[in-house]
Structure formats: C-alpha cells, structure tokens
Amino acid sequence: MTTHFSTIEVRNAVGLLASRSLIRLITEIDDNGAIPPRRLAGTFPDLSSHQLRRATEAAGAYALVRTVPGSGLELTDSGAELADLYDAAARWARRHAYPAPVCAFSSRIRHVLDLLAPSLADKNSDIGPWPSAARASSIEADLARPRALLIEWLAGNPQVTHVAHPELVA
C-alpha cells in the first residue's frame, strides 16, 4: 500500500493512537473483556481520573468502545482492529528490543508509531527524516505488517486524522 497522509493528518492520528491512557484502555478491554464503568478507576489505578475520563471520552467519540448495558465498556470492531495493530507493533518492538530491551507495553507502541509516522506522510512533509535508503528498506520490510495494519486502520477510521488530540498525549 502506498497511501500517504498529510503531515497534520499523521500528527493527529499518532497523537490519538499513541496516548498511553488510550493504549491501556483498548488493550485492557481486548485482553480481559468488557469493563463496567464503575470499575474503571480500580482497573487503572495508575491513571488519574482526568486521564481515564479523556481516554474513555475519546474512545467513545471515535467509536472504539461502546457501553453495553449489563456488561460495560467493550470494544467495537474498530477498537478490536486497533488492539490488533497495537499487538503487532508491540511484537515488533519486543523482537527488536525497541526502544529498549525492557520498557512498558505502551511505550513500545508509542515508539513504533513514531517510527512509522514518517513513512505515512507525504514526501514533502516536515514530520522528520525517514532513515537512510538502505536502513529504510530493511525497516520498512520488517515493519510491513504493523505499517499495513496502521494504513488499513486509518483508511477505515479517517476521523482520527482530522482533529488534534493534545489532551490525550501523555
């Protein structure tokens, strides 16, 4: 796939998708199933109520989660696809000890998204340099699955590229 996005579209999407609180919310529901709203704070004791509220509001606004009566907050199809993208990015990062041999799951995902961002932006973007041609070829081949999943997910969820999400970046 050769889909490219503008610099601002890539920044907006990565700003949302790389949010530690959103990563935690999506992967927790993916791993353990629906979370009753009253149990959110207990499930994420390390997130402030503000971070948790922003993550759940954003996840709901972008149709990544829905509230099911009697069950709680669960992933939509888009949310499940995002969880698959997160898993693929984390697997690549673990295999390559990126950004470090030991680091948090959400940090691995954020760093992989940052690594993928320049390859998604228009060639004339100012997002930052993509590595040298030889290294780019190796990285791009190795990151093919996470990159394809990201492009496919963005194509199916273009709303995340249109609005900046500065309140989620943390």
C-alpha positions as YAML, in Angstrom:
chain: A
units: angstrom
residues:
- id: 1
  name: MET
  ca: [0.00, 0.00, 0.00]
- id: 2
  name: THR
  ca: [1.26, 3.44, -0.84]
- id: 3
  name: THR
  ca: [-1.33, 5.57, 0.91]
- id: 4
  name: HIS
  ca: [0.19, 8.77, 2.25]
- id: 5
  name: PHE
  ca: [-1.32, 11.33, 4.54]
- id: 6
  name: SER
  ca: [-0.51, 14.97, 5.11]
- id: 7
  name: THR
  ca: [1.83, 15.90, 7.96]
- id: 8
  name: ILE
  ca: [-1.04, 17.20, 10.07]
- id: 9
  name: GLU
  ca: [-3.13, 14.08, 9.45]
- id: 10
  name: VAL
  ca: [-0.26, 11.86, 10.60]
- id: 11
  name: ARG
  ca: [0.37, 14.02, 13.66]
- id: 12
  name: ASN
  ca: [-3.31, 13.98, 14.58]
- id: 13
  name: ALA
  ca: [-3.63, 10.22, 14.19]
- id: 14
  name: VAL
  ca: [-0.41, 9.42, 16.04]
- id: 15
  name: GLY
  ca: [-1.35, 11.94, 18.74]
- id: 16
  name: LEU
  ca: [-4.50, 9.97, 19.44]
- id: 17
  name: LEU
  ca: [-3.24, 6.44, 18.89]
- id: 18
  name: ALA
  ca: [-0.04, 6.93, 20.91]
- id: 19
  name: SER
  ca: [-1.86, 8.11, 24.03]
- id: 20
  name: ARG
  ca: [-0.74, 5.92, 26.94]
- id: 21
  name: SER
  ca: [-4.18, 6.03, 28.53]
- id: 22
  name: LEU
  ca: [-5.94, 5.09, 25.28]
- id: 23
  name: ILE
  ca: [-3.46, 2.25, 24.65]
- id: 24
  name: ARG
  ca: [-4.07, 0.97, 28.17]
- id: 25
  name: LEU
  ca: [-7.87, 1.19, 27.82]
- id: 26
  name: ILE
  ca: [-8.03, -0.55, 24.44]
- id: 27
  name: THR
  ca: [-5.59, -3.34, 25.34]
- id: 28
  name: GLU
  ca: [-7.16, -3.98, 28.76]
- id: 29
  name: ILE
  ca: [-10.59, -4.48, 27.23]
- id: 30
  name: ASP
  ca: [-9.08, -6.59, 24.43]
- id: 31
  name: ASP
  ca: [-7.22, -8.80, 26.89]
- id: 32
  name: ASN
  ca: [-9.86, -9.10, 29.63]
- id: 33
  name: GLY
  ca: [-13.24, -8.22, 28.16]
- id: 34
  name: ALA
  ca: [-15.76, -5.54, 29.00]
- id: 35
  name: ILE
  ca: [-15.15, -3.26, 31.98]
- id: 36
  name: PRO
  ca: [-18.13, -2.00, 33.98]
- id: 37
  name: PRO
  ca: [-17.92, 1.83, 34.15]
- id: 38
  name: ARG
  ca: [-17.81, 1.80, 37.96]
- id: 39
  name: ARG
  ca: [-14.73, -0.46, 37.85]
- id: 40
  name: LEU
  ca: [-12.64, 1.70, 35.51]
- id: 41
  name: ALA
  ca: [-10.76, 3.51, 38.29]
- id: 42
  name: GLY
  ca: [-9.92, 0.22, 40.03]
- id: 43
  name: THR
  ca: [-8.76, -1.32, 36.76]
- id: 44
  name: PHE
  ca: [-6.41, 1.59, 36.05]
- id: 45
  name: PRO
  ca: [-5.16, 2.78, 39.45]
- id: 46
  name: ASP
  ca: [-2.10, 4.45, 37.90]
- id: 47
  name: LEU
  ca: [-4.20, 6.72, 35.65]
- id: 48
  name: SER
  ca: [-5.71, 9.89, 37.05]
- id: 49
  name: SER
  ca: [-9.46, 10.33, 36.82]
- id: 50
  name: HIS
  ca: [-8.80, 13.08, 34.25]
- id: 51
  name: GLN
  ca: [-6.66, 10.78, 32.05]
- id: 52
  name: LEU
  ca: [-9.21, 8.00, 32.31]
- id: 53
  name: ARG
  ca: [-12.13, 10.29, 31.52]
- id: 54
  name: ARG
  ca: [-10.32, 11.73, 28.47]
- id: 55
  name: ALA
  ca: [-9.40, 8.26, 27.20]
- id: 56
  name: THR
  ca: [-12.93, 6.89, 27.57]
- id: 57
  name: GLU
  ca: [-14.44, 10.03, 26.01]
- id: 58
  name: ALA
  ca: [-12.06, 9.86, 23.04]
- id: 59
  name: ALA
  ca: [-12.56, 6.11, 22.64]
- id: 60
  name: GLY
  ca: [-16.32, 6.64, 22.62]
- id: 61
  name: ALA
  ca: [-16.19, 9.64, 20.30]
- id: 62
  name: TYR
  ca: [-14.12, 7.72, 17.75]
- id: 63
  name: ALA
  ca: [-16.30, 4.60, 18.07]
- id: 64
  name: LEU
  ca: [-13.53, 2.47, 19.54]
- id: 65
  name: VAL
  ca: [-15.65, 1.42, 22.52]
- id: 66
  name: ARG
  ca: [-19.33, 1.25, 23.34]
- id: 67
  name: THR
  ca: [-21.22, 0.78, 26.58]
- id: 68
  name: VAL
  ca: [-23.33, -2.36, 26.68]
- id: 69
  name: PRO
  ca: [-25.96, -2.46, 29.43]
- id: 70
  name: GLY
  ca: [-25.22, -5.20, 31.93]
- id: 71
  name: SER
  ca: [-21.72, -5.69, 30.54]
- id: 72
  name: GLY
  ca: [-19.89, -2.40, 30.48]
- id: 73
  name: LEU
  ca: [-17.38, -0.77, 28.18]
- id: 74
  name: GLU
  ca: [-16.43, -3.09, 25.30]
- id: 75
  name: LEU
  ca: [-14.55, -2.75, 22.04]
- id: 76
  name: THR
  ca: [-16.26, -2.03, 18.75]
- id: 77
  name: ASP
  ca: [-14.92, -3.63, 15.57]
- id: 78
  name: SER
  ca: [-12.68, -0.57, 15.06]
- id: 79
  name: GLY
  ca: [-11.44, -0.87, 18.63]
- id: 80
  name: ALA
  ca: [-10.65, -4.57, 18.15]
- id: 81
  name: GLU
  ca: [-8.75, -3.77, 14.95]
- id: 82
  name: LEU
  ca: [-6.82, -1.09, 16.82]
- id: 83
  name: ALA
  ca: [-5.97, -3.66, 19.52]
- id: 84
  name: ASP
  ca: [-4.61, -5.92, 16.75]
- id: 85
  name: LEU
  ca: [-2.48, -3.03, 15.47]
- id: 86
  name: TYR
  ca: [-1.18, -2.40, 19.00]
- id: 87
  name: ASP
  ca: [-0.32, -6.09, 19.40]
- id: 88
  name: ALA
  ca: [1.55, -6.20, 16.07]
- id: 89
  name: ALA
  ca: [3.51, -3.05, 16.95]
- id: 90
  name: ALA
  ca: [4.39, -4.38, 20.41]
- id: 91
  name: ARG
  ca: [5.51, -7.76, 18.98]
- id: 92
  name: TRP
  ca: [7.82, -6.00, 16.53]
- id: 93
  name: ALA
  ca: [9.21, -3.77, 19.29]
- id: 94
  name: ARG
  ca: [9.83, -6.70, 21.65]
- id: 95
  name: ARG
  ca: [11.55, -8.71, 18.92]
- id: 96
  name: HIS
  ca: [13.87, -5.77, 18.22]
- id: 97
  name: ALA
  ca: [14.23, -4.59, 21.84]
- id: 98
  name: TYR
  ca: [12.84, -1.26, 20.68]
- id: 99
  name: PRO
  ca: [13.13, 1.32, 22.14]
- id: 100
  name: ALA
  ca: [14.94, -0.61, 24.90]
- id: 101
  name: PRO
  ca: [15.22, -4.24, 25.98]
- id: 102
  name: VAL
  ca: [12.91, -3.56, 28.93]
- id: 103
  name: CYS
  ca: [10.14, -0.97, 28.72]
- id: 104
  name: ALA
  ca: [6.41, -0.56, 29.12]
- id: 105
  name: PHE
  ca: [3.99, -2.00, 26.58]
- id: 106
  name: SER
  ca: [2.51, 1.43, 25.86]
- id: 107
  name: SER
  ca: [5.99, 2.91, 25.38]
- id: 108
  name: ARG
  ca: [6.83, 0.25, 22.78]
- id: 109
  name: ILE
  ca: [3.67, 1.05, 20.85]
- id: 110
  name: ARG
  ca: [4.25, 4.81, 21.01]
- id: 111
  name: HIS
  ca: [7.81, 4.43, 19.72]
- id: 112
  name: VAL
  ca: [6.74, 2.15, 16.86]
- id: 113
  name: LEU
  ca: [4.01, 4.61, 15.84]
- id: 114
  name: ASP
  ca: [6.62, 7.39, 15.88]
- id: 115
  name: LEU
  ca: [8.88, 5.22, 13.73]
- id: 116
  name: LEU
  ca: [6.08, 4.55, 11.23]
- id: 117
  name: ALA
  ca: [4.83, 8.15, 11.04]
- id: 118
  name: PRO
  ca: [7.40, 9.50, 8.54]
- id: 119
  name: SER
  ca: [6.68, 6.69, 6.07]
- id: 120
  name: LEU
  ca: [2.98, 7.59, 6.09]
- id: 121
  name: ALA
  ca: [3.36, 11.31, 5.47]
- id: 122
  name: ASP
  ca: [3.64, 12.91, 2.07]
- id: 123
  name: LYS
  ca: [7.22, 13.01, 0.85]
- id: 124
  name: ASN
  ca: [7.24, 16.79, 1.22]
- id: 125
  name: SER
  ca: [6.26, 16.68, 4.88]
- id: 126
  name: ASP
  ca: [8.27, 18.11, 7.73]
- id: 127
  name: ILE
  ca: [7.49, 15.24, 10.10]
- id: 128
  name: GLY
  ca: [11.08, 14.18, 10.26]
- id: 129
  name: PRO
  ca: [13.51, 12.18, 8.20]
- id: 130
  name: TRP
  ca: [12.82, 8.59, 7.31]
- id: 131
  name: PRO
  ca: [16.08, 6.64, 7.79]
- id: 132
  name: SER
  ca: [18.68, 6.30, 5.02]
- id: 133
  name: ALA
  ca: [17.62, 4.34, 1.93]
- id: 134
  name: ALA
  ca: [19.39, 1.12, 2.95]
- id: 135
  name: ARG
  ca: [18.14, 1.23, 6.53]
- id: 136
  name: ALA
  ca: [14.66, 2.34, 5.44]
- id: 137
  name: SER
  ca: [14.36, -0.65, 3.14]
- id: 138
  name: SER
  ca: [15.25, -3.02, 5.98]
- id: 139
  name: ILE
  ca: [12.99, -1.29, 8.50]
- id: 140
  name: GLU
  ca: [10.11, -0.94, 6.07]
- id: 141
  name: ALA
  ca: [10.24, -4.63, 5.13]
- id: 142
  name: ASP
  ca: [10.41, -5.61, 8.79]
- id: 143
  name: LEU
  ca: [7.63, -3.22, 9.80]
- id: 144
  name: ALA
  ca: [5.43, -4.19, 6.85]
- id: 145
  name: ARG
  ca: [2.70, -5.83, 8.93]
- id: 146
  name: PRO
  ca: [2.32, -3.06, 11.56]
- id: 147
  name: ARG
  ca: [2.52, -0.44, 8.80]
- id: 148
  name: ALA
  ca: [-0.13, -2.19, 6.67]
- id: 149
  name: LEU
  ca: [-2.40, -2.56, 9.71]
- id: 150
  name: LEU
  ca: [-1.95, 1.14, 10.54]
- id: 151
  name: ILE
  ca: [-2.71, 2.27, 6.99]
- id: 152
  name: GLU
  ca: [-5.73, -0.02, 6.79]
- id: 153
  name: TRP
  ca: [-6.98, 1.18, 10.17]
- id: 154
  name: LEU
  ca: [-6.52, 4.85, 9.25]
- id: 155
  name: ALA
  ca: [-8.28, 4.32, 5.93]
- id: 156
  name: GLY
  ca: [-11.25, 2.81, 7.78]
- id: 157
  name: ASN
  ca: [-11.19, 5.47, 10.51]
- id: 158
  name: PRO
  ca: [-10.34, 8.75, 8.75]
- id: 159
  name: GLN
  ca: [-11.97, 10.78, 11.53]
- id: 160
  name: VAL
  ca: [-8.86, 10.37, 13.70]
- id: 161
  name: THR
  ca: [-6.74, 12.25, 11.17]
- id: 162
  name: HIS
  ca: [-8.88, 15.39, 11.18]
- id: 163
  name: VAL
  ca: [-8.86, 16.66, 14.75]
- id: 164
  name: ALA
  ca: [-5.85, 17.22, 17.01]
- id: 165
  name: HIS
  ca: [-5.89, 15.41, 20.36]
- id: 166
  name: PRO
  ca: [-3.40, 17.31, 22.55]
- id: 167
  name: GLU
  ca: [-5.22, 16.45, 25.75]
- id: 168
  name: LEU
  ca: [-4.54, 12.74, 25.27]
- id: 169
  name: VAL
  ca: [-0.81, 12.87, 24.70]
- id: 170
  name: ALA
  ca: [0.71, 11.77, 27.97]
...
